[in-house]
Amino acid sequence: MKVLVTGSAGQLGQDVVLMLQQQGHEVLGCDRLEMDITDLDECVKVIGDFGPEVVIHCAAHTAVDAAESDIDAAYLINATGTRNVALAAEKAGAKLVYISTDYVFDGLGTQPYHEYDNTDPQSIYGKSKRAGEIVAQSLSSKYFIVRTSWVYGKYGNNFVKTMLKQGQEKPLLQVVDDQKGSPTYTVDLTRFILELIQTEKYGVYHASNSGACTWYEFTGAIFAEAEDILGLSFTAKLEPCGTEQFPRPAPRPRNSVMEHLSIRTNGFQDIRHWREGLRDFLLELKE
């Protein structure tokens, strides 16, 4: 299969490219230098010349707090950029995978969010990603929208790497205990995406590791597993705190937990528990 991946130098993009290559697919990884997604003509040319059967659109403006003050940049990349990629993919007759986020919901609900629950993003980042979903749905006849949450992996900076570092350096670590979600290992997310693109089961999917925890509980698990797997010892005393102790420009969802309704109803195997994913990630770091 010929697959083009945008955002190929990003945290998820790198794993997607690697795993596609391992499975024997022909891959064109595009980062900013290879294809500027904000330039429609360039998208049409690059995607048209390669002639992919699938375009996996990982490129995004993900600086959640920065988006609050630079609204144009967030929409230029997440909405206009997605329109350009969707149009070019449609012209090439390719399936489109748009990677989206739990931030498209208000985060105020008490139950896990279903794929078909009403969206109500509270931040500019969430609103611009929702705009990207809308253009993908309206311009592509063969789309998969894959919403995910709390992503971490081998490449780039993420919460797990930050906690591993700070846990060994700080005497006290206060971590938010009133925001709940599902940590998602890039390798598990990639496996699901690669399974999805071999089908015509188009639509909206919630794809995170199973189970849920707070950031504080996640940190506790990171420390426990890292002591066991990596032999690290942590000096930091771990303390739960509230969201209001760390004010940020963009509001954070209190509840990011997503129900995997589409995965089940379309006959896919659900993604494994987040704790298993965490263990495998730490084993990957160890190697």
mmCIF file of C-alpha atoms in Angstrom:
data_model
loop_
_atom_site.group_PDB
_atom_site.id
_atom_site.type_symbol
_atom_site.label_atom_id
_atom_site.label_comp_id
_atom_site.label_asym_id
_atom_site.label_seq_id
_atom_site.Cartn_x
_atom_site.Cartn_y
_atom_site.Cartn_z
ATOM 1 C CA MET A 1 0.000 0.000 0.000
ATOM 2 C CA LYS A 2 1.229 3.522 -0.796
ATOM 3 C CA VAL A 3 0.800 5.779 2.230
ATOM 4 C CA LEU A 4 1.654 9.467 2.694
ATOM 5 C CA VAL A 5 2.128 10.683 6.285
ATOM 6 C CA THR A 6 2.013 14.376 7.228
ATOM 7 C CA GLY A 7 3.758 15.516 10.413
ATOM 8 C CA SER A 8 6.214 12.669 9.915
ATOM 9 C CA ALA A 9 8.806 14.176 12.278
ATOM 10 C CA GLY A 10 6.318 14.428 15.157
ATOM 11 C CA GLN A 11 5.805 12.146 18.131
ATOM 12 C CA LEU A 12 3.082 10.052 16.471
ATOM 13 C CA GLY A 13 4.229 10.574 12.868
ATOM 14 C CA GLN A 14 7.617 8.955 13.445
ATOM 15 C CA ASP A 15 6.051 5.775 14.853
ATOM 16 C CA VAL A 16 3.495 5.680 12.020
ATOM 17 C CA VAL A 17 6.200 5.930 9.324
ATOM 18 C CA LEU A 18 8.385 3.340 11.057
ATOM 19 C CA MET A 19 5.619 0.788 11.502
ATOM 20 C CA LEU A 20 4.321 1.242 7.943
ATOM 21 C CA GLN A 21 7.841 0.571 6.641
ATOM 22 C CA GLN A 22 8.195 -2.478 8.891
ATOM 23 C CA GLN A 23 4.962 -3.857 7.420
ATOM 24 C CA GLY A 24 6.328 -3.430 3.898
ATOM 25 C CA HIS A 25 4.233 -0.449 2.758
ATOM 26 C CA GLU A 26 5.614 2.241 0.443
ATOM 27 C CA VAL A 27 5.752 5.386 2.597
ATOM 28 C CA LEU A 28 6.313 9.062 1.929
ATOM 29 C CA GLY A 29 6.858 10.928 5.185
ATOM 30 C CA CYS A 30 6.231 14.672 4.875
ATOM 31 C CA ASP A 31 7.203 17.228 7.443
ATOM 32 C CA ARG A 32 7.154 21.018 6.936
ATOM 33 C CA LEU A 33 10.135 20.980 4.566
ATOM 34 C CA GLU A 34 8.684 18.263 2.314
ATOM 35 C CA MET A 35 5.155 19.699 2.180
ATOM 36 C CA ASP A 36 3.741 22.915 3.618
ATOM 37 C CA ILE A 37 0.176 21.933 4.524
ATOM 38 C CA THR A 38 -0.856 25.616 4.586
ATOM 39 C CA ASP A 39 -0.155 25.809 0.819
ATOM 40 C CA LEU A 40 -2.988 24.211 -1.173
ATOM 41 C CA ASP A 41 -1.102 24.043 -4.486
ATOM 42 C CA GLU A 42 1.861 22.370 -2.802
ATOM 43 C CA CYS A 43 -0.391 19.778 -1.132
ATOM 44 C CA VAL A 44 -2.122 18.987 -4.433
ATOM 45 C CA LYS A 45 1.244 18.621 -6.201
ATOM 46 C CA VAL A 46 3.068 16.522 -3.566
ATOM 47 C CA ILE A 47 0.107 14.223 -2.863
ATOM 48 C CA GLY A 48 -0.824 14.046 -6.548
ATOM 49 C CA ASP A 49 2.719 13.164 -7.642
ATOM 50 C CA PHE A 50 3.071 10.393 -5.051
ATOM 51 C CA GLY A 51 -0.411 8.997 -5.701
ATOM 52 C CA PRO A 52 -1.047 7.441 -2.266
ATOM 53 C CA GLU A 53 -3.908 5.083 -1.465
ATOM 54 C CA VAL A 54 -4.005 6.520 2.066
ATOM 55 C CA VAL A 55 -3.042 9.879 3.593
ATOM 56 C CA ILE A 56 -2.477 9.816 7.361
ATOM 57 C CA HIS A 57 -2.691 13.421 8.536
ATOM 58 C CA CYS A 58 -0.700 13.696 11.774
ATOM 59 C CA ALA A 59 0.516 17.298 11.278
ATOM 60 C CA ALA A 60 -1.106 19.724 13.705
ATOM 61 C CA HIS A 61 -0.683 22.840 15.807
ATOM 62 C CA THR A 62 -0.627 21.190 19.244
ATOM 63 C CA ALA A 63 0.707 24.017 21.454
ATOM 64 C CA VAL A 64 -2.481 24.233 23.504
ATOM 65 C CA ASP A 65 -1.602 27.352 25.522
ATOM 66 C CA ALA A 66 0.107 29.227 22.672
ATOM 67 C CA ALA A 67 -3.024 28.756 20.535
ATOM 68 C CA GLU A 68 -5.018 30.956 22.942
ATOM 69 C CA SER A 69 -2.978 34.016 21.952
ATOM 70 C CA ASP A 70 -2.143 33.029 18.355
ATOM 71 C CA ILE A 71 -5.572 32.056 17.098
ATOM 72 C CA ASP A 72 -4.729 32.533 13.408
ATOM 73 C CA ALA A 73 -1.794 30.106 13.543
ATOM 74 C CA ALA A 74 -3.929 27.391 15.192
ATOM 75 C CA TYR A 75 -6.681 27.691 12.564
ATOM 76 C CA LEU A 76 -4.232 28.082 9.664
ATOM 77 C CA ILE A 77 -2.638 24.715 10.488
ATOM 78 C CA ASN A 78 -5.510 22.746 12.025
ATOM 79 C CA ALA A 79 -8.389 23.951 9.836
ATOM 80 C CA THR A 80 -6.992 25.407 6.585
ATOM 81 C CA GLY A 81 -4.091 22.914 6.542
ATOM 82 C CA THR A 82 -6.509 20.028 7.001
ATOM 83 C CA ARG A 83 -8.744 21.389 4.230
ATOM 84 C CA ASN A 84 -5.719 21.438 1.886
ATOM 85 C CA VAL A 85 -4.684 17.890 2.770
ATOM 86 C CA ALA A 86 -8.281 16.625 2.510
ATOM 87 C CA LEU A 87 -8.813 18.236 -0.904
ATOM 88 C CA ALA A 88 -5.511 16.875 -2.240
ATOM 89 C CA ALA A 89 -6.224 13.393 -0.852
ATOM 90 C CA GLU A 90 -9.701 13.394 -2.400
ATOM 91 C CA LYS A 91 -8.276 14.478 -5.776
ATOM 92 C CA ALA A 92 -5.803 11.587 -5.585
ATOM 93 C CA GLY A 93 -8.605 9.151 -4.675
ATOM 94 C CA ALA A 94 -6.961 8.414 -1.311
ATOM 95 C CA LYS A 95 -8.464 7.473 2.027
ATOM 96 C CA LEU A 96 -7.896 10.152 4.678
ATOM 97 C CA VAL A 97 -7.034 9.626 8.345
ATOM 98 C CA TYR A 98 -7.357 12.791 10.439
ATOM 99 C CA ILE A 99 -5.863 12.601 13.915
ATOM 100 C CA SER A 100 -8.040 14.550 16.340
ATOM 101 C CA THR A 101 -8.323 15.029 20.081
ATOM 102 C CA ASP A 102 -10.363 14.697 23.276
ATOM 103 C CA TYR A 103 -10.292 18.542 23.394
ATOM 104 C CA VAL A 104 -13.245 18.659 20.951
ATOM 105 C CA PHE A 105 -15.481 17.952 23.980
ATOM 106 C CA ASP A 106 -16.220 20.320 26.882
ATOM 107 C CA GLY A 107 -14.538 17.962 29.366
ATOM 108 C CA LEU A 108 -17.282 18.649 31.922
ATOM 109 C CA GLY A 109 -19.248 15.403 31.564
ATOM 110 C CA THR A 110 -19.219 12.657 34.187
ATOM 111 C CA GLN A 111 -19.379 9.763 31.699
ATOM 112 C CA PRO A 112 -16.883 8.744 28.995
ATOM 113 C CA TYR A 113 -17.595 10.554 25.710
ATOM 114 C CA HIS A 114 -19.068 8.604 22.780
ATOM 115 C CA GLU A 115 -18.044 9.283 19.172
ATOM 116 C CA TYR A 116 -21.481 10.739 18.469
ATOM 117 C CA ASP A 117 -21.843 12.915 21.554
ATOM 118 C CA ASN A 118 -22.150 16.612 20.837
ATOM 119 C CA THR A 119 -18.802 18.374 20.640
ATOM 120 C CA ASP A 120 -18.259 21.610 22.547
ATOM 121 C CA PRO A 121 -14.567 22.564 22.592
ATOM 122 C CA GLN A 122 -13.558 25.094 25.255
ATOM 123 C CA SER A 123 -10.090 26.068 23.996
ATOM 124 C CA ILE A 124 -8.813 27.522 20.716
ATOM 125 C CA TYR A 125 -6.816 24.335 20.179
ATOM 126 C CA GLY A 126 -9.983 22.229 20.612
ATOM 127 C CA LYS A 127 -12.044 24.547 18.393
ATOM 128 C CA SER A 128 -9.435 24.532 15.612
ATOM 129 C CA LYS A 129 -9.147 20.716 15.738
ATOM 130 C CA ARG A 130 -12.952 20.445 15.581
ATOM 131 C CA ALA A 131 -12.871 22.747 12.543
ATOM 132 C CA GLY A 132 -10.393 20.296 10.999
ATOM 133 C CA GLU A 133 -12.819 17.421 11.647
ATOM 134 C CA ILE A 134 -15.616 19.321 9.907
ATOM 135 C CA VAL A 135 -13.581 20.056 6.768
ATOM 136 C CA ALA A 136 -12.281 16.463 6.657
ATOM 137 C CA GLN A 137 -15.849 15.134 6.855
ATOM 138 C CA SER A 138 -17.178 17.535 4.235
ATOM 139 C CA LEU A 139 -14.333 17.231 1.704
ATOM 140 C CA SER A 140 -13.338 13.573 1.919
ATOM 141 C CA SER A 141 -15.582 10.742 0.734
ATOM 142 C CA LYS A 142 -13.356 8.174 2.515
ATOM 143 C CA TYR A 143 -12.409 9.534 5.932
ATOM 144 C CA PHE A 144 -11.436 8.143 9.311
ATOM 145 C CA ILE A 145 -11.426 10.663 12.152
ATOM 146 C CA VAL A 146 -9.360 9.248 15.010
ATOM 147 C CA ARG A 147 -9.669 11.120 18.313
ATOM 148 C CA THR A 148 -7.041 10.316 20.882
ATOM 149 C CA SER A 149 -5.796 11.631 24.239
ATOM 150 C CA TRP A 150 -2.770 12.013 26.534
ATOM 151 C CA VAL A 151 -0.326 10.757 23.901
ATOM 152 C CA TYR A 152 3.262 9.768 24.719
ATOM 153 C CA GLY A 153 5.953 7.798 22.915
ATOM 154 C CA LYS A 154 9.622 7.347 22.192
ATOM 155 C CA TYR A 155 9.961 10.479 20.050
ATOM 156 C CA GLY A 156 9.637 14.063 21.250
ATOM 157 C CA ASN A 157 8.790 15.465 24.657
ATOM 158 C CA ASN A 158 5.864 14.194 26.666
ATOM 159 C CA PHE A 159 4.438 13.846 30.153
ATOM 160 C CA VAL A 160 6.058 10.476 30.917
ATOM 161 C CA LYS A 161 9.572 11.677 30.049
ATOM 162 C CA THR A 162 9.038 14.889 32.047
ATOM 163 C CA MET A 163 7.904 12.974 35.140
ATOM 164 C CA LEU A 164 10.824 10.502 34.900
ATOM 165 C CA LYS A 165 13.215 13.475 34.900
ATOM 166 C CA GLN A 166 11.484 15.596 37.556
ATOM 167 C CA GLY A 167 10.899 12.618 39.833
ATOM 168 C CA GLN A 168 14.645 12.164 40.123
ATOM 169 C CA GLU A 169 15.493 15.858 40.491
ATOM 170 C CA LYS A 170 12.823 17.464 42.676
ATOM 171 C CA PRO A 171 12.143 16.938 46.377
ATOM 172 C CA LEU A 172 8.389 17.548 45.884
ATOM 173 C CA LEU A 173 6.208 16.953 42.855
ATOM 174 C CA GLN A 174 2.632 18.236 42.833
ATOM 175 C CA VAL A 175 0.489 16.663 40.135
ATOM 176 C CA VAL A 176 -3.103 17.443 39.192
ATOM 177 C CA ASP A 177 -5.584 14.894 40.553
ATOM 178 C CA ASP A 178 -8.868 16.342 39.251
ATOM 179 C CA GLN A 179 -8.360 15.761 35.517
ATOM 180 C CA LYS A 180 -9.124 12.264 34.291
ATOM 181 C CA GLY A 181 -8.163 10.653 30.998
ATOM 182 C CA SER A 182 -6.611 7.709 29.184
ATOM 183 C CA PRO A 183 -2.847 7.818 28.575
ATOM 184 C CA THR A 184 -2.136 6.604 25.035
ATOM 185 C CA TYR A 185 1.093 4.965 23.867
ATOM 186 C CA THR A 186 1.939 5.981 20.264
ATOM 187 C CA VAL A 187 2.778 2.379 19.324
ATOM 188 C CA ASP A 188 -0.691 1.142 20.365
ATOM 189 C CA LEU A 189 -2.383 4.055 18.572
ATOM 190 C CA THR A 190 -0.308 3.397 15.428
ATOM 191 C CA ARG A 191 -1.209 -0.308 15.420
ATOM 192 C CA PHE A 192 -4.884 0.618 15.467
ATOM 193 C CA ILE A 193 -4.505 3.213 12.668
ATOM 194 C CA LEU A 194 -2.680 0.676 10.489
ATOM 195 C CA GLU A 195 -5.456 -1.853 11.046
ATOM 196 C CA LEU A 196 -8.095 0.787 10.254
ATOM 197 C CA ILE A 197 -6.624 1.872 6.886
ATOM 198 C CA GLN A 198 -6.856 -1.683 5.509
ATOM 199 C CA THR A 199 -10.659 -1.419 5.777
ATOM 200 C CA GLU A 200 -13.475 0.714 4.415
ATOM 201 C CA LYS A 201 -15.039 1.139 7.848
ATOM 202 C CA TYR A 202 -15.076 4.929 7.566
ATOM 203 C CA GLY A 203 -16.260 7.250 10.309
ATOM 204 C CA VAL A 204 -15.303 8.679 13.696
ATOM 205 C CA TYR A 205 -13.270 6.616 16.169
ATOM 206 C CA HIS A 206 -12.132 7.134 19.736
ATOM 207 C CA ALA A 207 -8.726 5.497 20.050
ATOM 208 C CA SER A 208 -6.854 5.666 23.334
ATOM 209 C CA ASN A 209 -5.485 2.961 25.572
ATOM 210 C CA SER A 210 -8.280 1.419 27.661
ATOM 211 C CA GLY A 211 -8.901 2.342 31.286
ATOM 212 C CA ALA A 212 -8.578 5.777 32.866
ATOM 213 C CA CYS A 213 -6.664 7.617 35.585
ATOM 214 C CA THR A 214 -5.838 11.108 36.790
ATOM 215 C CA TRP A 215 -2.480 12.749 36.035
ATOM 216 C CA TYR A 216 -1.516 12.092 39.661
ATOM 217 C CA GLU A 217 -2.412 8.386 39.401
ATOM 218 C CA PHE A 218 -0.584 8.190 36.073
ATOM 219 C CA THR A 219 2.549 9.667 37.673
ATOM 220 C CA GLY A 220 2.378 7.145 40.520
ATOM 221 C CA ALA A 221 2.200 4.344 37.954
ATOM 222 C CA ILE A 222 5.121 5.837 35.980
ATOM 223 C CA PHE A 223 7.288 5.853 39.130
ATOM 224 C CA ALA A 224 6.288 2.332 40.172
ATOM 225 C CA GLU A 225 6.870 0.821 36.725
ATOM 226 C CA ALA A 226 10.109 2.759 36.128
ATOM 227 C CA GLU A 227 11.551 1.574 39.450
ATOM 228 C CA ASP A 228 10.743 -1.987 38.441
ATOM 229 C CA ILE A 229 11.725 -1.866 34.744
ATOM 230 C CA LEU A 230 14.457 0.785 34.609
ATOM 231 C CA GLY A 231 15.762 0.402 38.158
ATOM 232 C CA LEU A 232 15.338 4.137 38.784
ATOM 233 C CA SER A 233 14.912 5.610 42.241
ATOM 234 C CA PHE A 234 12.800 8.718 42.715
ATOM 235 C CA THR A 235 13.573 11.371 45.317
ATOM 236 C CA ALA A 236 10.387 13.352 44.726
ATOM 237 C CA LYS A 237 7.527 13.132 47.190
ATOM 238 C CA LEU A 238 4.387 12.868 45.091
ATOM 239 C CA GLU A 239 1.455 15.072 46.131
ATOM 240 C CA PRO A 240 -1.996 15.463 44.545
ATOM 241 C CA CYS A 241 -3.227 18.986 43.785
ATOM 242 C CA GLY A 242 -6.077 20.774 42.015
ATOM 243 C CA THR A 243 -6.172 22.312 38.529
ATOM 244 C CA GLU A 244 -6.489 25.802 40.035
ATOM 245 C CA GLN A 245 -2.986 25.468 41.541
ATOM 246 C CA PHE A 246 -1.536 25.520 38.032
ATOM 247 C CA PRO A 247 -3.435 28.216 36.094
ATOM 248 C CA ARG A 248 -2.875 27.947 32.308
ATOM 249 C CA PRO A 249 -4.035 30.139 29.398
ATOM 250 C CA ALA A 250 -6.104 27.291 27.891
ATOM 251 C CA PRO A 251 -8.750 25.442 29.924
ATOM 252 C CA ARG A 252 -7.994 21.725 30.455
ATOM 253 C CA PRO A 253 -10.759 19.108 30.202
ATOM 254 C CA ARG A 254 -11.659 17.678 33.648
ATOM 255 C CA ASN A 255 -12.892 14.521 31.926
ATOM 256 C CA SER A 256 -11.040 13.341 28.809
ATOM 257 C CA VAL A 257 -12.171 9.721 28.996
ATOM 258 C CA MET A 258 -13.538 8.469 25.676
ATOM 259 C CA GLU A 259 -15.782 5.471 25.058
ATOM 260 C CA HIS A 260 -14.521 3.153 22.281
ATOM 261 C CA LEU A 261 -17.957 2.575 20.774
ATOM 262 C CA SER A 262 -16.856 2.599 17.104
ATOM 263 C CA ILE A 263 -13.968 0.213 17.740
ATOM 264 C CA ARG A 264 -16.384 -2.344 19.205
ATOM 265 C CA THR A 265 -19.293 -1.876 16.809
ATOM 266 C CA ASN A 266 -16.991 -2.146 13.778
ATOM 267 C CA GLY A 267 -15.534 -5.437 14.973
ATOM 268 C CA PHE A 268 -12.038 -4.250 15.904
ATOM 269 C CA GLN A 269 -10.242 -5.516 18.976
ATOM 270 C CA ASP A 270 -10.142 -2.854 21.684
ATOM 271 C CA ILE A 271 -6.814 -1.215 22.500
ATOM 272 C CA ARG A 272 -5.116 -2.691 25.570
ATOM 273 C CA HIS A 273 -5.045 -1.117 29.052
ATOM 274 C CA TRP A 274 -2.915 2.007 29.489
ATOM 275 C CA ARG A 275 -0.776 0.370 32.173
ATOM 276 C CA GLU A 276 0.354 -2.361 29.746
ATOM 277 C CA GLY A 277 1.200 0.321 27.191
ATOM 278 C CA LEU A 278 3.213 2.215 29.804
ATOM 279 C CA ARG A 279 5.211 -0.904 30.673
ATOM 280 C CA ASP A 280 6.063 -1.531 27.022
ATOM 281 C CA PHE A 281 7.078 2.112 26.551
ATOM 282 C CA LEU A 282 9.501 1.901 29.489
ATOM 283 C CA LEU A 283 10.900 -1.355 28.069
ATOM 284 C CA GLU A 284 11.378 0.502 24.763
ATOM 285 C CA LEU A 285 13.253 3.277 26.626
ATOM 286 C CA LYS A 286 15.408 0.657 28.358
ATOM 287 C CA GLU A 287 16.548 -0.777 25.013
#
